[in-house]
PDB file of C-alpha atoms and ligand atoms in Angstrom:
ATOM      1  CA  UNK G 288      10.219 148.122 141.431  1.00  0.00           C
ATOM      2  CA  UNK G 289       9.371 150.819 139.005  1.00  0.00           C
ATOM      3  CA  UNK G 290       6.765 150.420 136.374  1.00  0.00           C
ATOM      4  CA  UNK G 291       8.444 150.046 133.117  1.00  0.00           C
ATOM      5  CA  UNK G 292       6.214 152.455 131.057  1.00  0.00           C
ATOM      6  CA  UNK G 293       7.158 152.552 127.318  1.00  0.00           C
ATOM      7  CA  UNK G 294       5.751 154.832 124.543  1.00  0.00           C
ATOM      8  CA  UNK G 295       4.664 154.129 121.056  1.00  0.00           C
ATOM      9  CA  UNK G 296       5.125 157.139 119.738  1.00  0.00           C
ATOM     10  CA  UNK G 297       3.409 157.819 115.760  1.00  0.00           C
ATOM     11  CA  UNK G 298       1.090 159.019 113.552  1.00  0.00           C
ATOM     12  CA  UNK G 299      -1.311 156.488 113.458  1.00  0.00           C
ATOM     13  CA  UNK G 300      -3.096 157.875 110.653  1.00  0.00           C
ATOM     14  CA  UNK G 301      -5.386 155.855 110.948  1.00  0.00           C
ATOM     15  CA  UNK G 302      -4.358 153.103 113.651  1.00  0.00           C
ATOM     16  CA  UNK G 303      -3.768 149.479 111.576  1.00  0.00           C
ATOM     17  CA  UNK G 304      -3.323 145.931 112.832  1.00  0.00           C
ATOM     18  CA  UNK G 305      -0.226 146.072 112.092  1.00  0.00           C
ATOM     19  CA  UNK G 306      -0.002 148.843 115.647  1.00  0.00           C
ATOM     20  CA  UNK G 307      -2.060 146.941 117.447  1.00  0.00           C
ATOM     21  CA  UNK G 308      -0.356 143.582 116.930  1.00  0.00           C
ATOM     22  CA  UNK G 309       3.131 145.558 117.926  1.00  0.00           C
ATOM     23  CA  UNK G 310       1.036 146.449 121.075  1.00  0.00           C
ATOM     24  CA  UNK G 311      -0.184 142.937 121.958  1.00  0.00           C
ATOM     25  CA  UNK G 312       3.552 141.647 122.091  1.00  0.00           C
ATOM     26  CA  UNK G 313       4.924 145.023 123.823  1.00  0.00           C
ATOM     27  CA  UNK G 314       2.427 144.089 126.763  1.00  0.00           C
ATOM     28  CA  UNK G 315       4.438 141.140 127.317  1.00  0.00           C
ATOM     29  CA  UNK G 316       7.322 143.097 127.706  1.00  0.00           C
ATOM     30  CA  UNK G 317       6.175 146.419 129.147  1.00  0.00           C
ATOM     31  CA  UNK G 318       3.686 147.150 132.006  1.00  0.00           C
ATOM     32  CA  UNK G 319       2.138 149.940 130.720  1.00  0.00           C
ATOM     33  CA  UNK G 320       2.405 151.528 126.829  1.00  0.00           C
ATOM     34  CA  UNK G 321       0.976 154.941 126.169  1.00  0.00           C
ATOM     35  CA  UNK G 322       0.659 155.419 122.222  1.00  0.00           C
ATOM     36  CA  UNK G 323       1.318 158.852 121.352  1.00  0.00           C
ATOM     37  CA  UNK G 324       0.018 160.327 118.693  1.00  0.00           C
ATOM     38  CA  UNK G 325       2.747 163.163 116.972  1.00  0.00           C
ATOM     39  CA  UNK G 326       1.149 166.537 116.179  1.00  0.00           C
ATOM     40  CA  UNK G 327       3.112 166.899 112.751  1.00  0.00           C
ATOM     41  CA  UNK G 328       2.825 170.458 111.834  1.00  0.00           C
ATOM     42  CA  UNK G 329       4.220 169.847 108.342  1.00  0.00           C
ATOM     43  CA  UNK G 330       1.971 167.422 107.043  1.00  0.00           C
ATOM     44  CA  UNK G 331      -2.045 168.155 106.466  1.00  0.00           C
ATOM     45  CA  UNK G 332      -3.526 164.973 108.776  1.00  0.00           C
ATOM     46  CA  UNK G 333      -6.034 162.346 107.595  1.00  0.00           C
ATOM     47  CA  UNK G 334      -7.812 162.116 110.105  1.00  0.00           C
ATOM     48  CA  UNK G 335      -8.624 164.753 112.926  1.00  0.00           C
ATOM     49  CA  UNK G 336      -5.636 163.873 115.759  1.00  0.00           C
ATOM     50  CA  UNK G 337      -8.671 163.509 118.495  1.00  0.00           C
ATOM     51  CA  UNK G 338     -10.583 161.481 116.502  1.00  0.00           C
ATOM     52  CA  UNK G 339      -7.608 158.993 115.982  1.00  0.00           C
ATOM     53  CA  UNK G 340      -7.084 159.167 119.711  1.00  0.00           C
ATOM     54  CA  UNK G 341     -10.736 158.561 120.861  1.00  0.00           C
ATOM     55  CA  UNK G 342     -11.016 155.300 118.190  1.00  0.00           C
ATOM     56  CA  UNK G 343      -8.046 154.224 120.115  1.00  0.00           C
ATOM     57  CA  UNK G 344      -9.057 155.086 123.754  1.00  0.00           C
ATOM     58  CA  UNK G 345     -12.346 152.643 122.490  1.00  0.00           C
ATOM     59  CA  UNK G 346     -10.163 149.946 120.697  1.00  0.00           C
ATOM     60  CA  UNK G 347      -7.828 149.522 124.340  1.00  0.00           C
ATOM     61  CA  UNK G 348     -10.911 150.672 126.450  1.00  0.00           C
ATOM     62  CA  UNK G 349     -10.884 146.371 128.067  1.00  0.00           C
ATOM     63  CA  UNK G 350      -6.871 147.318 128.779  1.00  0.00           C
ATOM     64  CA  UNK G 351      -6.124 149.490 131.087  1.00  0.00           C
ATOM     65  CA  UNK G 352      -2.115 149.033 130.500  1.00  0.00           C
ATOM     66  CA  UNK G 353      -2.883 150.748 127.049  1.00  0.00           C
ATOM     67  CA  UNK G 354      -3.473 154.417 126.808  1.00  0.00           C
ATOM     68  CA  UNK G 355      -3.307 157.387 124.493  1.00  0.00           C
ATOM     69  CA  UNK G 356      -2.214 160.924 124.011  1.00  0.00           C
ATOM     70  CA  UNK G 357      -1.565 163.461 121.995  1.00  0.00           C
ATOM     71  CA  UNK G 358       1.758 164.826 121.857  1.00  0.00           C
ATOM     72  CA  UNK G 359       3.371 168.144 120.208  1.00  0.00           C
ATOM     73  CA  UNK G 360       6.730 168.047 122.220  1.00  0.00           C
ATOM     74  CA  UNK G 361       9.517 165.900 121.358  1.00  0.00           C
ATOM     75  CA  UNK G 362       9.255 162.869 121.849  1.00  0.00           C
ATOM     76  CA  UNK G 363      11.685 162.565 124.263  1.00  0.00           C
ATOM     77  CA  UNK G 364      10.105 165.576 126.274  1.00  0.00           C
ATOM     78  CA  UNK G 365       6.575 163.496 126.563  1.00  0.00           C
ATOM     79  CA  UNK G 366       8.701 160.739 127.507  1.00  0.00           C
ATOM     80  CA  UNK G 367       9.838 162.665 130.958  1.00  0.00           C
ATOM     81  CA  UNK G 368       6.485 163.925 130.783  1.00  0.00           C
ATOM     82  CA  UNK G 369       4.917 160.665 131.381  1.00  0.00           C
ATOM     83  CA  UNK G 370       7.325 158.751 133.081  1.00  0.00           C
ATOM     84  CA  UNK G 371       8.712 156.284 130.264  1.00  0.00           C
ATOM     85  CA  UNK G 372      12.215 155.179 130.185  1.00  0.00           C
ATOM     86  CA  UNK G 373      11.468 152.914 126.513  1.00  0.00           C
ATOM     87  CA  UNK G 374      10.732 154.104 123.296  1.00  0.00           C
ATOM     88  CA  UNK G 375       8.635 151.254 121.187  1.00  0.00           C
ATOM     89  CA  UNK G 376       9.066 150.995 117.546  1.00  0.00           C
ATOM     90  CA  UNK G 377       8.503 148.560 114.887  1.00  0.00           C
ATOM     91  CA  UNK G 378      10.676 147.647 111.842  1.00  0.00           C
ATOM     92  CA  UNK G 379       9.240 146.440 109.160  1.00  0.00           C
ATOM     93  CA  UNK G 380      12.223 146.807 106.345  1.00  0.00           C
ATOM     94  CA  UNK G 381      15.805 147.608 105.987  1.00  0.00           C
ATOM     95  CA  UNK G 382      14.618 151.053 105.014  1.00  0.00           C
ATOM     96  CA  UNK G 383      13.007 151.534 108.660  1.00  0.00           C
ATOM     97  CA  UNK G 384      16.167 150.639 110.296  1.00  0.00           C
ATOM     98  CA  UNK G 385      17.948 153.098 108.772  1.00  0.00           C
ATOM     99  CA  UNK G 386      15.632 155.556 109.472  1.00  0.00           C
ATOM    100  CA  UNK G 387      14.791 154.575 112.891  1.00  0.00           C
ATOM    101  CA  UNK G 388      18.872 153.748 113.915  1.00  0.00           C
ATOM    102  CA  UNK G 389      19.327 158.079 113.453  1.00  0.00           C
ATOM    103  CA  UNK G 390      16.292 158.632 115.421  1.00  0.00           C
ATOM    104  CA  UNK G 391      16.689 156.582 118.385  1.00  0.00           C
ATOM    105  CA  UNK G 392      20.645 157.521 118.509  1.00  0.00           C
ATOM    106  CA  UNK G 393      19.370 161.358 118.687  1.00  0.00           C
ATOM    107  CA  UNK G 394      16.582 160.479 120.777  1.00  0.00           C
ATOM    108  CA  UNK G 395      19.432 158.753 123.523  1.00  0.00           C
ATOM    109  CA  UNK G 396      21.712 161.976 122.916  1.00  0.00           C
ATOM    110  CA  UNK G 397      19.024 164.003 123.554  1.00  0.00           C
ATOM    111  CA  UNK G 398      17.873 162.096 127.023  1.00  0.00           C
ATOM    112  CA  UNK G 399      20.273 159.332 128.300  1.00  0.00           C
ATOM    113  CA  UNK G 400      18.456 157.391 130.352  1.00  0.00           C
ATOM    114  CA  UNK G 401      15.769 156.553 127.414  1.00  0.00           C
ATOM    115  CA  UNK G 402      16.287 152.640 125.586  1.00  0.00           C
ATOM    116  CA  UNK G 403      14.556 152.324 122.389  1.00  0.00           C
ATOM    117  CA  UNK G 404      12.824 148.980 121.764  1.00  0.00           C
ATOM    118  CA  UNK G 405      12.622 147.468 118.400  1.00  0.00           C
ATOM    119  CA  UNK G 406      10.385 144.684 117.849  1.00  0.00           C
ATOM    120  CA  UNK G 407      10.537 143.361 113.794  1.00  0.00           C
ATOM    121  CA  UNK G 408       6.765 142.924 112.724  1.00  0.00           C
ATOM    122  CA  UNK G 409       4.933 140.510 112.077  1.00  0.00           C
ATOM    123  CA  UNK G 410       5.415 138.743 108.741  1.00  0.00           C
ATOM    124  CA  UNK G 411       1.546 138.903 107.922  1.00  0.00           C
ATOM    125  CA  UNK G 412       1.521 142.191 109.140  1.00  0.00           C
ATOM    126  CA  UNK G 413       4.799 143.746 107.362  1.00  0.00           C
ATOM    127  CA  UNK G 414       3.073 145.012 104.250  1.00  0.00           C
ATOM    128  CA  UNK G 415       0.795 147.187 106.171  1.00  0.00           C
ATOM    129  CA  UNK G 416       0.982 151.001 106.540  1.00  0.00           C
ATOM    130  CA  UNK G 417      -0.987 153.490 107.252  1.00  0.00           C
ATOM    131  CA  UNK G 418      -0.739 154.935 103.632  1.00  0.00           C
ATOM    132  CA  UNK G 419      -1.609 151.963 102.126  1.00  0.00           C
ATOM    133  CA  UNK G 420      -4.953 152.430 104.373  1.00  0.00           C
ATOM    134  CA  UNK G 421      -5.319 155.730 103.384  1.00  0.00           C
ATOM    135  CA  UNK G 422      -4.735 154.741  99.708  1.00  0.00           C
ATOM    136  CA  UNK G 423      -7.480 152.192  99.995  1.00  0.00           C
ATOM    137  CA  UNK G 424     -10.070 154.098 101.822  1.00  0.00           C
ATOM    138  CA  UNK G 425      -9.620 156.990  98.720  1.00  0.00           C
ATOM    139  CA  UNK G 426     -10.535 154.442  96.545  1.00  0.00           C
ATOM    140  CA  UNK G 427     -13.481 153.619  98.809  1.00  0.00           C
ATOM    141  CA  UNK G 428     -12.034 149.676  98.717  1.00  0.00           C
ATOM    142  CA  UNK G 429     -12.857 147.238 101.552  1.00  0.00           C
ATOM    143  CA  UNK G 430     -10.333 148.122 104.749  1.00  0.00           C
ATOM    144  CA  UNK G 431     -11.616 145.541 107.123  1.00  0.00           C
ATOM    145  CA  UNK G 432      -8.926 143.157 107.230  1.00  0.00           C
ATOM    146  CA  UNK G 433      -6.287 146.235 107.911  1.00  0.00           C
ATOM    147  CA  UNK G 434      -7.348 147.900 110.440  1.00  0.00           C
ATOM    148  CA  UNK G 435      -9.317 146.821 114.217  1.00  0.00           C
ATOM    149  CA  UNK G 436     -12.975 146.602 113.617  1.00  0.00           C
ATOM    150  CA  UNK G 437     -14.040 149.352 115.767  1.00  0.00           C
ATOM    151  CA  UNK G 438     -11.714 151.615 113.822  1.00  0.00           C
ATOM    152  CA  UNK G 439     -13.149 150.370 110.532  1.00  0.00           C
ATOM    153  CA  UNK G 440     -16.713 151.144 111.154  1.00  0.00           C
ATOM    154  CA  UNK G 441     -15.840 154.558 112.277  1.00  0.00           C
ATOM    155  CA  UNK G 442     -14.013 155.060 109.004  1.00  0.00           C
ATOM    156  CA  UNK G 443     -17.104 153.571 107.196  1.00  0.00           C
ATOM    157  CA  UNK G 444     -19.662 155.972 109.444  1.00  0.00           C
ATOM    158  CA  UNK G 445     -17.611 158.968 108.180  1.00  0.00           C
ATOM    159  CA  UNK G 446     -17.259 157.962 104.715  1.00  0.00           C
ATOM    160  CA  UNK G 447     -20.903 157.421 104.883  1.00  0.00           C
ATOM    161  CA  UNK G 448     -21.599 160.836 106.451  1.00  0.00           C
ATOM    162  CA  UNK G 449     -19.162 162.770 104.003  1.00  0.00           C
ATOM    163  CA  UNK G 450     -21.129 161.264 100.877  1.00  0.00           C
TER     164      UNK G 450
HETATM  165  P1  ADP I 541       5.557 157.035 111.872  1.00  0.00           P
HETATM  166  O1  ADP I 541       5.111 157.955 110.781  1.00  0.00           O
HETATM  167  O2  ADP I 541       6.172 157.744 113.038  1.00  0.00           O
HETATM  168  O3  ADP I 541       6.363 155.841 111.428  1.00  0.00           O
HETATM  169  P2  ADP I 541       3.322 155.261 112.077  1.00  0.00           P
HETATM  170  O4  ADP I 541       1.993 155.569 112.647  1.00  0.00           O
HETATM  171  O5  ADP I 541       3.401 154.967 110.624  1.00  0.00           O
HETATM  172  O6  ADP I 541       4.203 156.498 112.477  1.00  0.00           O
HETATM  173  O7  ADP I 541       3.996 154.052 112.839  1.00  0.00           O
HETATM  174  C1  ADP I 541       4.156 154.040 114.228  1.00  0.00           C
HETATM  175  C2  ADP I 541       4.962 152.824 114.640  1.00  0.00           C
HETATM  176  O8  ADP I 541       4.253 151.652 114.296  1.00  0.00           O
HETATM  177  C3  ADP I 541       6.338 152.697 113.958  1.00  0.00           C
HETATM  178  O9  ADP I 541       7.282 152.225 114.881  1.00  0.00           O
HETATM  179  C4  ADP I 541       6.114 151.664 112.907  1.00  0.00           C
HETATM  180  O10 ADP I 541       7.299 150.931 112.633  1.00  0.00           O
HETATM  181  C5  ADP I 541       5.086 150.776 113.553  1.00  0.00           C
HETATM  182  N1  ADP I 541       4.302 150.100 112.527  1.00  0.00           N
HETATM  183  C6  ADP I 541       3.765 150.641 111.429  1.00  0.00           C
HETATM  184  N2  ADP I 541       3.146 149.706 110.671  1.00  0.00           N
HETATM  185  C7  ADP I 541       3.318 148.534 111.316  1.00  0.00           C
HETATM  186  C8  ADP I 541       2.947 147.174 111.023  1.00  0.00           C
HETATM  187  N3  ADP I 541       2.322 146.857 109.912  1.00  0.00           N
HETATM  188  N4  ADP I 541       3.274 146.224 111.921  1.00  0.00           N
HETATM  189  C9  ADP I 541       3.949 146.569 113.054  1.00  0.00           C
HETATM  190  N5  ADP I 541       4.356 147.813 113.356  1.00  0.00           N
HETATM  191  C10 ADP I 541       4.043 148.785 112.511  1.00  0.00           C
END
C-alpha cells in the first residue's frame, strides 16, 4: 500500500506547541508529514525561513516520519512534488474555518486527487499563535511554555546575540 504522506503546510513563524501538538496526533493518522514552510513574498518574515526550518529539522531530528521544507510553489504544486495526497491543517476558531473551507475547496479544484485534513486543536493549545509569540518575544516576556524547548533557547541565544 502507498505511504499516506500528508503536508503541514505554514508559516511557522516561529514553530509553537500548538504545531507540534497538531503533529503528534497527525502521526497517528499519517505515515509520514513533511511541514512546509510558505515563502510569503508579501510579508517581511520573523525569523530567517532556514533558520525556522533547521530549529525544526532539530526539534523532529528522534522522528524520522517528520520532515521539513521550504516551499515557494503552491501548495498544491509541492504537494505533487513530494508525493502527498493530504493537506493537514488545524482549526482553532470559527474564523479559521472560514478561511480554511475557501482554501482547501481551491486547493481540491486546483488538484483533485488532494483531501484536506482538519484536526480542531487542542483546547489548551487554541489560544496560541504564532503572533502572539512574536508579540511576546518583542516585549522580551518569558516564551517557554509556547513554544518546544529547543526552539526557545534558540530564540533566547539570538535575542541574546542581537542585544
Ligand atoms: P498560516 O499562516 O498558514 O496559518 P501558521 O504557521 O500560523 O500558518 O499555522 C500553520 C498551521 O498550524 C495551520 O493549519 C494552523 O491552523 C495550525 N496551528 C496554528 N496554531 C495552532 C495551535 N495553537 N494548535 C494547533 N494548530 C495550530
Amino acid at each position: 500500500m502507498n505511504k499516506k504522506i500528508a503536508v503541514f503546510p505554514g508559516s511557522f513563524d516561529p514553530f509553537t506547541v500548538g504545531h507540534q501538538s497538531l503533529i503528534e496526533r497527525g502521526l497517528k493518522i499519517f505515515d509520514e508529514i513533511v511541514v512546509a514552510i510558505g515563502v510569503n513574498s508579501e510579508k517581511k518574515s520573523f525569523f530567517d525561513i532556514e533558520t525556522r526550518k533547521k530549529w525544526i529539522d532539530e526539534l523532529f531530528s528522534e522522528e524520522p516520519r517528520v520532515k521539513a521544507d521550504v516551499f515557494s510553489s503552491l501548495t498544491v504544486d509541492f504537494c505533487k512534488k513530494v508525493g502527498a495526497d493530504f493537506i493537514l491543517r488545524g482549526l482553532r476558531t470559527s474564523a479559521d474555518f472560514e478561511f480554511e473551507r475557501q482554501i482547501g475547496q481551491m486547493n481540491k479544484n486546483l488538484y483533485e486527487n488532494i483531501e484536506t485534513v482538519f484536526l480542531l486543536t487542542s483546547t489548551e493549545y487554541t489560544y496560541i499563535s504564532s503572533s502572539i509569540v512574536r508579540e511576546i518575544i518583542k516585549y522580551k516576556a518569558d516564551i517557554s511554555k509556547f513554544v518546544p524547548e529547543i526552539i526557545a533557547k534558540h530564540i533566547e541565544e539570538l535575542r541574546i546575540s542581537n542585544q
